Amino acid sequence: MRTTVGIIGAGPAGLLLARLLHNAGIDSVVLESRDRAYVEQRQRAGILEQGTVDVLRAAGAGERMDRRGLRHDGIELRFDRRRHRVDFPRLTRGRSVMVYAQTEVCKDLIALQLKEGGPLLFEAEALAVEGAESDRPAVRFRHGGREDVLECDYVVGCDGFWGVARKAVPAGLSRVFERTYPFGWLGILADVAPSHDELVYARHDRGFALLSMRSPSVSRLYLQVPADTDAETWSDEEIWDELERRLETDDDWTLRRGPITQKSVTPMRSYVHEPMRHGRLFLAGDAAHIVPPTGAKGLNLAVGDVVTFARALTHRQETGSTELLDAYSATCLRRVWQAERFSYDMTTMLHRHPEATPFEERLQLARLDRIASCRAAETDLAEGYTGFPIG
Ligand SMILES: Cc1cc2nc3c(=O)[nH]c(=O)nc-3n(C[C@H](O)[C@H](O)[C@H](O)COP(=O)(O)OP(=O)(O)OC[C@H]3O[C@@H](n4cnc5c(N)ncnc54)[C@H](O)[C@@H]3O)c2cc1C
């Protein structure tokens, strides 16, 4: 098999890249190790930044998102039983975010790719990237019980944190910057209308809680738990009781309970691999970087990377210049580090670190109080949340 761009992974990064390249008249092949149903049902992100929404619309993938997605103009911060709303459009000259699940983004992009785009092979596992430093890189993969080779002009590793693409960068050239956290998120999906019409981020002495939603009838909620927690050790009643405690306020707000349909624990990690390019291999999305989910940045960073790659390759095809491809890693990393900083700040401000001193706990409250009382601090949060510019 031969193509211009070999894409490993059909998560949001790989699928959107295939769509952007198709729209630019550049052919690609997508290899995905899982089956279609698994990819379409894997529960993950749910917040699309303004820039991501604009990209999906411009790519012709925004029709269902605009019908079903929920535009959100703010979030609520809860601490010390107080409530503070951050109004995005007021602070960012009209920007907002969209609540639209990653599963739905993937479904939309898969449907478009299968209808109009190049080959998208499910249950096709990439085994290795070969010849990244040559003009003819290739992906060795297994599909239908057979090993095959996909020859390409470029390979883009969109295969997530556990993929194979990153391993093709020689160890001597890789630099890894990493932080793990001693806590994770116990996340639930529940068949009940959300108890608030915007996301609520709560800092509580017992730990962080997040109230979020997938639709007007489905709630998504999270609790900070120790990193090694088994989700099944929490009964449904214990989860609702704990959410109620951590989200408590001084007014008459109440938490609606309903049947829990899914439960899982997500670890928290900050990770950046530099560089994001080696020869003709480019890394995009979680294959190159991970953020803790507190800032809702992971999917949005993946979108920024593939937009940058598609622009750079289009520029190369139109002008013959490799200038933008050569700048790919530096261009992406600038935005990646801003998102890493934002996600780290949100995480450390809102979570209870098991070794935090009373002094550090007071500092957390002071940071929240500053946001609630100072427009500059609040604007900084609103700008970070609605998204840093791409490119
Ligand atoms: C609980 C949770 C909540 C989150 N909330 C948010 C949020 O609100 N906002 C946000 O922006 N982000 C959020 N994120 C992060 C976001 O989900 C990820 O950053 C996003 O999925 C990255 O997309 P990706 O395409 O780079 O990688 P992935 O989605 O991981 O996709 C990689 C794909 O590659 C495939 N693959 C792996 N190895 C191979 C191989 N060898 N061969 C072929 N295919 C392979 C995988 O099966 C997968 O389909 C959240 C994550 C979690 C876990």
Tab-separated table of C-alpha atoms and ligand atoms in Angstrom:
chain	number	residue	atom	x	y	z
A	1	MET	CA	0.000	0.000	0.000
A	2	ARG	CA	1.174	3.513	-0.744
A	3	THR	CA	-0.159	6.950	0.269
A	4	THR	CA	0.987	10.520	0.852
A	5	VAL	CA	0.241	10.614	4.589
A	6	GLY	CA	0.067	7.503	6.737
A	7	ILE	CA	-1.963	8.269	9.858
A	8	ILE	CA	-1.706	5.964	12.866
A	9	GLY	CA	-4.750	6.141	15.140
A	10	ALA	CA	-8.402	7.076	14.622
A	11	GLY	CA	-8.955	9.181	17.722
A	12	PRO	CA	-9.910	12.831	17.285
A	13	ALA	CA	-6.399	13.753	16.044
A	14	GLY	CA	-6.128	11.090	13.333
A	15	LEU	CA	-9.721	11.405	12.133
A	16	LEU	CA	-9.664	15.191	11.915
A	17	LEU	CA	-6.297	15.139	10.156
A	18	ALA	CA	-7.654	12.738	7.521
A	19	ARG	CA	-10.595	15.099	6.975
A	20	LEU	CA	-8.421	18.233	6.703
A	21	LEU	CA	-6.087	16.514	4.219
A	22	HIS	CA	-9.038	15.235	2.177
A	23	ASN	CA	-10.399	18.783	1.978
A	24	ALA	CA	-6.976	19.971	0.788
A	25	GLY	CA	-6.829	17.254	-1.902
A	26	ILE	CA	-4.072	15.269	-0.146
A	27	ASP	CA	-4.553	11.511	0.169
A	28	SER	CA	-4.068	9.562	3.382
A	29	VAL	CA	-4.667	6.162	4.945
A	30	VAL	CA	-5.753	5.787	8.589
A	31	LEU	CA	-4.766	2.684	10.569
A	32	GLU	CA	-6.722	2.065	13.800
A	33	SER	CA	-6.013	-0.887	16.079
A	34	ARG	CA	-9.510	-1.047	17.651
A	35	ASP	CA	-12.876	-1.752	16.059
A	36	ARG	CA	-15.313	0.991	15.088
A	37	ALA	CA	-17.754	0.415	17.962
A	38	TYR	CA	-14.971	0.716	20.549
A	39	VAL	CA	-13.660	3.979	19.083
A	40	GLU	CA	-17.175	5.436	18.923
A	41	GLN	CA	-17.999	4.565	22.523
A	42	ARG	CA	-14.806	5.391	24.425
A	43	GLN	CA	-15.941	8.003	26.988
A	44	ARG	CA	-13.489	10.863	27.331
A	45	ALA	CA	-13.504	14.576	26.623
A	46	GLY	CA	-16.584	16.723	26.441
A	47	ILE	CA	-15.531	20.370	26.163
A	48	LEU	CA	-14.667	21.905	22.805
A	49	GLU	CA	-12.875	25.248	22.808
A	50	GLN	CA	-14.121	28.002	20.531
A	51	GLY	CA	-11.197	27.348	18.132
A	52	THR	CA	-12.021	23.615	17.939
A	53	VAL	CA	-15.668	24.384	17.172
A	54	ASP	CA	-14.564	26.769	14.386
A	55	VAL	CA	-12.192	24.138	12.919
A	56	LEU	CA	-14.850	21.394	12.917
A	57	ARG	CA	-17.353	23.709	11.206
A	58	ALA	CA	-14.816	24.807	8.575
A	59	ALA	CA	-13.934	21.139	7.930
A	60	GLY	CA	-17.601	20.355	7.213
A	61	ALA	CA	-17.914	18.285	10.388
A	62	GLY	CA	-19.979	20.668	12.504
A	63	GLU	CA	-23.537	20.017	11.380
A	64	ARG	CA	-24.590	17.571	14.145
A	65	MET	CA	-22.448	19.412	16.720
A	66	ASP	CA	-24.384	22.621	15.995
A	67	ARG	CA	-27.701	20.793	16.391
A	68	ARG	CA	-26.863	18.771	19.504
A	69	GLY	CA	-23.970	20.539	21.225
A	70	LEU	CA	-24.625	22.870	24.147
A	71	ARG	CA	-22.970	26.283	23.970
A	72	HIS	CA	-21.626	27.297	27.394
A	73	ASP	CA	-20.843	30.885	28.250
A	74	GLY	CA	-19.225	30.246	31.617
A	75	ILE	CA	-18.246	27.922	34.434
A	76	GLU	CA	-18.867	28.071	38.152
A	77	LEU	CA	-16.132	27.841	40.795
A	78	ARG	CA	-17.176	26.556	44.224
A	79	PHE	CA	-15.052	26.911	47.330
A	80	ASP	CA	-15.788	27.512	50.995
A	81	ARG	CA	-19.476	26.831	50.147
A	82	ARG	CA	-19.366	29.961	47.937
A	83	ARG	CA	-20.265	30.142	44.239
A	84	HIS	CA	-18.538	32.303	41.669
A	85	ARG	CA	-19.478	32.363	37.976
A	86	VAL	CA	-16.817	33.149	35.348
A	87	ASP	CA	-18.536	34.791	32.365
A	88	PHE	CA	-16.517	33.917	29.232
A	89	PRO	CA	-18.010	36.239	26.571
A	90	ARG	CA	-17.767	39.250	28.908
A	91	LEU	CA	-14.094	38.550	29.674
A	92	THR	CA	-12.872	37.313	26.271
A	93	ARG	CA	-14.710	39.469	23.756
A	94	GLY	CA	-17.409	36.973	22.940
A	95	ARG	CA	-15.696	33.586	23.203
A	96	SER	CA	-17.444	30.497	24.606
A	97	VAL	CA	-17.049	26.688	24.659
A	98	MET	CA	-19.244	23.837	23.412
A	99	VAL	CA	-20.295	20.778	25.409
A	100	TYR	CA	-20.217	17.993	22.801
A	101	ALA	CA	-18.787	14.588	23.659
A	102	GLN	CA	-15.599	13.278	22.080
A	103	THR	CA	-17.549	10.121	21.168
A	104	GLU	CA	-19.858	12.262	19.010
A	105	VAL	CA	-16.943	14.123	17.385
A	106	CYS	CA	-15.436	10.742	16.479
A	107	LYS	CA	-18.756	9.384	15.150
A	108	ASP	CA	-19.187	12.456	12.914
A	109	LEU	CA	-15.637	12.261	11.547
A	110	ILE	CA	-15.783	8.482	10.990
A	111	ALA	CA	-19.050	8.790	9.057
A	112	LEU	CA	-17.561	11.525	6.842
A	113	GLN	CA	-14.330	9.611	6.277
A	114	LEU	CA	-16.116	6.402	5.292
A	115	LYS	CA	-18.447	8.311	2.960
A	116	GLU	CA	-16.050	10.736	1.285
A	117	GLY	CA	-12.477	10.190	2.466
A	118	GLY	CA	-9.610	7.779	1.907
A	119	PRO	CA	-9.186	4.350	3.512
A	120	LEU	CA	-9.828	4.049	7.241
A	121	LEU	CA	-8.870	0.556	8.409
A	122	PHE	CA	-10.209	-0.626	11.757
A	123	GLU	CA	-8.515	-3.486	13.608
A	124	ALA	CA	-5.294	-2.530	11.802
A	125	GLU	CA	-2.552	-2.329	14.404
A	126	ALA	CA	0.614	-0.387	13.580
A	127	LEU	CA	3.629	-2.400	14.738
A	128	ALA	CA	6.428	0.068	13.946
A	129	VAL	CA	7.366	3.165	11.968
A	130	GLU	CA	10.376	2.518	9.761
A	131	GLY	CA	12.711	4.864	7.867
A	132	ALA	CA	11.498	8.071	9.523
A	133	GLU	CA	14.759	9.762	8.517
A	134	SER	CA	14.423	8.764	4.863
A	135	ASP	CA	12.228	10.168	2.058
A	136	ARG	CA	10.127	6.989	2.165
A	137	PRO	CA	8.976	6.297	5.698
A	138	ALA	CA	6.727	3.281	6.175
A	139	VAL	CA	4.367	1.826	8.745
A	140	ARG	CA	4.467	-1.898	9.352
A	141	PHE	CA	1.024	-3.061	10.477
A	142	ARG	CA	-1.141	-6.134	11.080
A	143	HIS	CA	-4.634	-6.342	9.556
A	144	GLY	CA	-6.907	-9.340	9.119
A	145	GLY	CA	-4.254	-11.682	10.515
A	146	ARG	CA	-1.627	-10.535	7.964
A	147	GLU	CA	1.368	-8.233	8.231
A	148	ASP	CA	1.586	-5.483	5.636
A	149	VAL	CA	3.538	-2.290	4.940
A	150	LEU	CA	2.119	1.167	4.264
A	151	GLU	CA	4.635	3.265	2.330
A	152	CYS	CA	4.223	7.004	2.754
A	153	ASP	CA	5.728	10.417	2.105
A	154	TYR	CA	4.934	11.377	5.693
A	155	VAL	CA	3.772	9.496	8.791
A	156	VAL	CA	1.721	11.178	11.497
A	157	GLY	CA	1.571	9.376	14.834
A	158	CYS	CA	-1.918	10.113	16.246
A	159	ASP	CA	-1.873	6.895	18.273
A	160	GLY	CA	-2.307	8.298	21.760
A	161	PHE	CA	-0.087	7.976	24.811
A	162	TRP	CA	0.376	4.185	24.537
A	163	GLY	CA	0.992	4.062	20.768
A	164	VAL	CA	4.092	3.002	18.811
A	165	ALA	CA	4.945	6.128	16.796
A	166	ARG	CA	6.842	7.937	19.564
A	167	LYS	CA	9.139	4.927	19.929
A	168	ALA	CA	10.543	5.603	16.444
A	169	VAL	CA	12.283	8.732	17.764
A	170	PRO	CA	15.782	7.639	18.827
A	171	ALA	CA	16.181	7.749	22.613
A	172	GLY	CA	19.167	10.087	22.335
A	173	LEU	CA	17.014	12.718	20.597
A	174	SER	CA	13.952	12.494	22.875
A	175	ARG	CA	13.387	14.769	25.834
A	176	VAL	CA	10.550	13.948	28.190
A	177	PHE	CA	9.048	16.362	30.726
A	178	GLU	CA	6.656	14.664	33.101
A	179	ARG	CA	4.681	14.946	36.321
A	180	THR	CA	2.335	12.376	37.790
A	181	TYR	CA	-0.194	13.196	40.491
A	182	PRO	CA	-1.070	11.077	43.541
A	183	PHE	CA	-4.773	11.277	42.663
A	184	GLY	CA	-7.129	10.469	39.795
A	185	TRP	CA	-10.744	11.100	38.826
A	186	LEU	CA	-13.571	8.694	39.503
A	187	GLY	CA	-15.946	9.590	36.652
A	188	ILE	CA	-19.584	8.584	36.303
A	189	LEU	CA	-22.223	8.890	33.603
A	190	ALA	CA	-25.746	9.125	35.017
A	191	ASP	CA	-29.175	9.190	33.384
A	192	VAL	CA	-30.342	12.351	35.105
A	193	ALA	CA	-30.676	15.983	34.015
A	194	PRO	CA	-27.629	18.063	35.073
A	195	SER	CA	-28.091	19.835	38.428
A	196	HIS	CA	-26.672	23.047	37.012
A	197	ASP	CA	-26.720	24.460	33.492
A	198	GLU	CA	-22.935	25.084	33.393
A	199	LEU	CA	-19.892	23.114	34.600
A	200	VAL	CA	-19.130	23.423	38.315
A	201	TYR	CA	-15.516	23.060	39.527
A	202	ALA	CA	-15.486	22.548	43.307
A	203	ARG	CA	-12.534	22.771	45.676
A	204	HIS	CA	-13.385	21.087	48.969
A	205	ASP	CA	-11.367	19.992	52.003
A	206	ARG	CA	-12.328	16.381	51.147
A	207	GLY	CA	-11.093	16.782	47.557
A	208	PHE	CA	-12.085	18.093	44.141
A	209	ALA	CA	-15.446	17.478	42.437
A	210	LEU	CA	-16.686	18.395	38.970
A	211	LEU	CA	-20.256	18.576	37.808
A	212	SER	CA	-20.548	18.359	34.060
A	213	MET	CA	-22.940	16.990	31.441
A	214	ARG	CA	-23.209	15.221	28.095
A	215	SER	CA	-26.730	16.324	27.132
A	216	PRO	CA	-29.851	17.850	28.755
A	217	SER	CA	-30.686	14.388	30.168
A	218	VAL	CA	-27.229	12.878	30.897
A	219	SER	CA	-24.906	14.067	33.682
A	220	ARG	CA	-21.151	13.474	33.829
A	221	LEU	CA	-19.622	13.909	37.299
A	222	TYR	CA	-16.175	13.378	38.747
A	223	LEU	CA	-14.639	12.936	42.202
A	224	GLN	CA	-10.976	13.220	43.119
A	225	VAL	CA	-9.838	9.817	44.480
A	226	PRO	CA	-6.423	8.290	45.321
A	227	ALA	CA	-4.528	7.300	42.152
A	228	ASP	CA	-4.818	3.521	42.624
A	229	THR	CA	-8.590	3.452	43.318
A	230	ASP	CA	-10.707	0.644	41.857
A	231	ALA	CA	-13.993	2.230	40.677
A	232	GLU	CA	-15.974	-0.844	41.769
A	233	THR	CA	-15.081	-0.232	45.435
A	234	TRP	CA	-17.409	2.792	45.366
A	235	SER	CA	-21.138	2.010	45.563
A	236	ASP	CA	-23.500	4.301	43.656
A	237	GLU	CA	-24.880	5.670	46.920
A	238	GLU	CA	-21.414	6.471	48.267
A	239	ILE	CA	-20.590	8.353	45.048
A	240	TRP	CA	-23.737	10.496	45.229
A	241	ASP	CA	-23.220	11.170	48.971
A	242	GLU	CA	-19.637	12.278	48.371
A	243	LEU	CA	-20.578	14.469	45.392
A	244	GLU	CA	-23.250	16.102	47.531
A	245	ARG	CA	-20.743	16.890	50.281
A	246	ARG	CA	-18.089	18.340	47.991
A	247	LEU	CA	-20.531	20.411	45.938
A	248	GLU	CA	-22.417	21.798	48.960
A	249	THR	CA	-23.294	25.514	49.020
A	250	ASP	CA	-24.846	27.967	51.452
A	251	ASP	CA	-27.941	28.511	49.315
A	252	ASP	CA	-30.712	26.073	48.363
A	253	TRP	CA	-28.861	24.363	45.446
A	254	THR	CA	-29.426	20.597	45.377
A	255	LEU	CA	-27.831	17.692	43.515
A	256	ARG	CA	-30.149	15.528	41.390
A	257	ARG	CA	-29.440	11.794	41.634
A	258	GLY	CA	-30.139	9.178	38.977
A	259	PRO	CA	-29.083	5.735	37.740
A	260	ILE	CA	-25.318	5.483	37.156
A	261	THR	CA	-24.632	3.845	33.785
A	262	GLN	CA	-20.803	3.958	33.741
A	263	LYS	CA	-18.004	4.261	36.294
A	264	SER	CA	-14.241	4.499	35.710
A	265	VAL	CA	-11.056	5.976	37.177
A	266	THR	CA	-8.770	8.210	35.103
A	267	PRO	CA	-5.167	8.749	36.199
A	268	MET	CA	-3.731	12.280	36.118
A	269	ARG	CA	-0.527	13.039	34.301
A	270	SER	CA	1.320	15.970	32.735
A	271	TYR	CA	3.681	14.844	29.963
A	272	VAL	CA	5.465	16.441	27.008
A	273	HIS	CA	7.710	14.716	24.485
A	274	GLU	CA	10.115	16.976	22.597
A	275	PRO	CA	10.581	17.249	19.681
A	276	MET	CA	7.222	16.504	18.057
A	277	ARG	CA	8.912	15.715	14.753
A	278	HIS	CA	11.676	13.364	13.701
A	279	GLY	CA	12.507	13.383	9.984
A	280	ARG	CA	9.253	12.596	8.191
A	281	LEU	CA	7.499	11.344	11.318
A	282	PHE	CA	5.262	13.879	13.082
A	283	LEU	CA	3.604	13.309	16.467
A	284	ALA	CA	0.178	14.801	17.211
A	285	GLY	CA	-2.210	14.799	20.170
A	286	ASP	CA	-1.780	12.448	23.129
A	287	ALA	CA	1.073	10.675	21.285
A	288	ALA	CA	3.183	13.741	22.117
A	289	HIS	CA	1.626	15.249	25.227
A	290	ILE	CA	-0.820	14.626	28.054
A	291	VAL	CA	-2.524	17.106	30.355
A	292	PRO	CA	-4.579	16.356	33.456
A	293	PRO	CA	-8.252	16.709	32.438
A	294	THR	CA	-8.940	19.623	34.839
A	295	GLY	CA	-8.347	22.230	32.121
A	296	ALA	CA	-10.327	20.313	29.427
A	297	LYS	CA	-7.415	20.737	27.027
A	298	GLY	CA	-6.375	17.288	25.692
A	299	LEU	CA	-8.707	16.991	22.710
A	300	ASN	CA	-8.296	20.672	21.910
A	301	LEU	CA	-4.511	20.357	21.808
A	302	ALA	CA	-4.829	17.384	19.458
A	303	VAL	CA	-6.952	19.545	17.144
A	304	GLY	CA	-4.357	22.344	17.198
A	305	ASP	CA	-1.545	19.929	16.262
A	306	VAL	CA	-3.283	18.428	13.242
A	307	VAL	CA	-4.468	21.825	11.985
A	308	THR	CA	-0.825	22.971	12.154
A	309	PHE	CA	0.364	19.864	10.278
A	310	ALA	CA	-2.327	20.096	7.583
A	311	ARG	CA	-1.534	23.778	6.981
A	312	ALA	CA	2.188	23.057	6.797
A	313	LEU	CA	1.793	20.190	4.325
A	314	THR	CA	-0.637	22.182	2.176
A	315	HIS	CA	1.925	25.006	2.121
A	316	ARG	CA	4.578	22.494	1.051
A	317	GLN	CA	2.389	21.160	-1.773
A	318	GLU	CA	1.442	24.625	-2.990
A	319	THR	CA	4.813	26.392	-2.748
A	320	GLY	CA	7.429	23.658	-2.489
A	321	SER	CA	8.659	25.254	0.758
A	322	THR	CA	9.234	23.031	3.814
A	323	GLU	CA	9.432	26.074	6.096
A	324	LEU	CA	6.168	25.361	7.966
A	325	LEU	CA	6.855	21.618	8.228
A	326	ASP	CA	10.285	22.432	9.665
A	327	ALA	CA	8.635	24.736	12.216
A	328	TYR	CA	5.933	22.158	13.159
A	329	SER	CA	7.410	21.046	16.465
A	330	ALA	CA	8.247	24.538	17.729
A	331	THR	CA	4.868	25.939	16.605
A	332	CYS	CA	2.904	23.193	18.381
A	333	LEU	CA	5.046	23.145	21.519
A	334	ARG	CA	4.450	26.817	22.218
A	335	ARG	CA	0.712	26.196	22.504
A	336	VAL	CA	1.223	22.849	24.237
A	337	TRP	CA	3.239	24.447	27.035
A	338	GLN	CA	0.603	27.136	27.572
A	339	ALA	CA	-2.005	24.387	27.933
A	340	GLU	CA	0.291	22.403	30.245
A	341	ARG	CA	0.692	25.475	32.450
A	342	PHE	CA	-3.035	26.193	32.477
A	343	SER	CA	-3.954	22.574	33.263
A	344	TYR	CA	-1.336	22.361	36.008
A	345	ASP	CA	-2.570	25.620	37.579
A	346	MET	CA	-6.203	24.461	37.526
A	347	THR	CA	-5.244	21.050	38.940
A	348	THR	CA	-3.114	22.345	41.800
A	349	MET	CA	-5.611	25.084	42.668
A	350	LEU	CA	-8.591	22.732	42.929
A	351	HIS	CA	-7.315	19.340	44.150
A	352	ARG	CA	-6.383	18.339	47.654
A	353	HIS	CA	-2.785	17.100	47.640
A	354	PRO	CA	-2.396	14.390	50.321
A	355	GLU	CA	0.794	16.054	51.591
A	356	ALA	CA	-0.388	19.654	51.415
A	357	THR	CA	0.334	21.751	54.484
A	358	PRO	CA	-2.341	24.037	55.998
A	359	PHE	CA	-0.335	26.936	54.537
A	360	GLU	CA	-0.664	25.517	51.001
A	361	GLU	CA	-4.364	24.911	51.514
A	362	ARG	CA	-4.868	28.552	52.462
A	363	LEU	CA	-2.948	29.549	49.316
A	364	GLN	CA	-5.404	27.539	47.196
A	365	LEU	CA	-8.285	29.472	48.706
A	366	ALA	CA	-6.423	32.748	48.173
A	367	ARG	CA	-5.954	31.907	44.471
A	368	LEU	CA	-9.675	31.195	44.097
A	369	ASP	CA	-10.571	34.347	46.003
A	370	ARG	CA	-8.296	36.346	43.700
A	371	ILE	CA	-10.135	35.033	40.627
A	372	ALA	CA	-13.475	35.858	42.230
A	373	SER	CA	-12.442	39.412	43.088
A	374	CYS	CA	-9.965	40.567	40.441
A	375	ARG	CA	-10.975	40.982	36.807
A	376	ALA	CA	-7.412	40.453	35.506
A	377	ALA	CA	-7.120	37.085	37.296
A	378	GLU	CA	-10.587	36.065	36.147
A	379	THR	CA	-9.800	37.096	32.551
A	380	ASP	CA	-6.643	34.989	32.611
A	381	LEU	CA	-8.722	31.940	33.557
A	382	ALA	CA	-11.408	32.695	30.952
A	383	GLU	CA	-8.831	33.144	28.166
A	384	GLY	CA	-7.079	29.910	29.081
A	385	TYR	CA	-10.318	27.943	29.341
A	386	THR	CA	-11.768	29.123	26.019
A	387	GLY	CA	-8.444	28.330	24.339
A	388	PHE	CA	-5.072	29.564	23.161
A	389	PRO	CA	-4.720	30.513	19.471
A	390	ILE	CA	-3.631	27.782	17.032
A	391	GLY	CA	-0.369	28.355	15.160
B	1	LIG	C1	-11.797	10.945	31.462
B	1	LIG	C2	-11.190	11.891	30.480
B	1	LIG	C3	-11.741	13.153	30.331
B	1	LIG	C4	-11.196	14.024	29.412
B	1	LIG	N1	-11.782	15.263	29.278
B	1	LIG	C5	-11.313	16.109	28.339
B	1	LIG	C6	-11.997	17.355	28.057
B	1	LIG	O1	-13.014	17.700	28.667
B	1	LIG	N2	-11.498	18.150	27.079
B	1	LIG	C7	-10.388	17.775	26.358
B	1	LIG	O2	-9.980	18.543	25.463
B	1	LIG	N3	-9.733	16.607	26.578
B	1	LIG	C8	-10.165	15.750	27.539
B	1	LIG	N4	-9.552	14.539	27.719
B	1	LIG	C9	-8.388	14.177	26.899
B	1	LIG	C10	-8.770	13.701	25.502
B	1	LIG	O3	-9.714	12.659	25.584
B	1	LIG	C11	-7.524	13.226	24.754
B	1	LIG	O4	-6.550	14.235	24.831
B	1	LIG	C12	-7.836	12.916	23.283
B	1	LIG	O5	-8.502	11.675	23.177
B	1	LIG	C13	-6.572	12.878	22.428
B	1	LIG	O6	-6.879	12.477	21.139
B	1	LIG	P1	-5.839	11.669	20.262
B	1	LIG	O7	-6.522	11.433	18.956
B	1	LIG	O8	-4.534	12.352	20.294
B	1	LIG	O9	-5.599	10.295	21.049
B	1	LIG	P2	-6.610	9.108	21.374
B	1	LIG	O10	-8.000	9.614	21.529
B	1	LIG	O11	-6.000	8.348	22.489
B	1	LIG	O12	-6.596	8.236	20.052
B	1	LIG	C14	-5.505	7.407	19.700
B	1	LIG	C15	-6.016	6.295	18.807
B	1	LIG	O13	-4.919	5.519	18.360
B	1	LIG	C16	-5.256	4.158	18.442
B	1	LIG	N5	-3.995	3.387	18.525
B	1	LIG	C17	-3.168	3.258	19.591
B	1	LIG	N6	-2.107	2.495	19.282
B	1	LIG	C18	-2.271	2.137	17.982
B	1	LIG	C19	-1.513	1.322	17.091
B	1	LIG	N7	-0.381	0.737	17.474
B	1	LIG	N8	-1.969	1.159	15.821
B	1	LIG	C20	-3.119	1.743	15.403
B	1	LIG	N9	-3.891	2.512	16.229
B	1	LIG	C21	-3.459	2.701	17.490
B	1	LIG	C22	-6.145	4.070	19.670
B	1	LIG	O14	-6.964	2.917	19.674
B	1	LIG	C23	-6.950	5.349	19.527
B	1	LIG	O15	-8.129	5.174	18.792
B	1	LIG	C24	-10.059	13.637	28.635
B	1	LIG	C25	-9.503	12.372	28.778
B	1	LIG	C26	-10.052	11.493	29.691
B	1	LIG	C27	-9.430	10.125	29.813
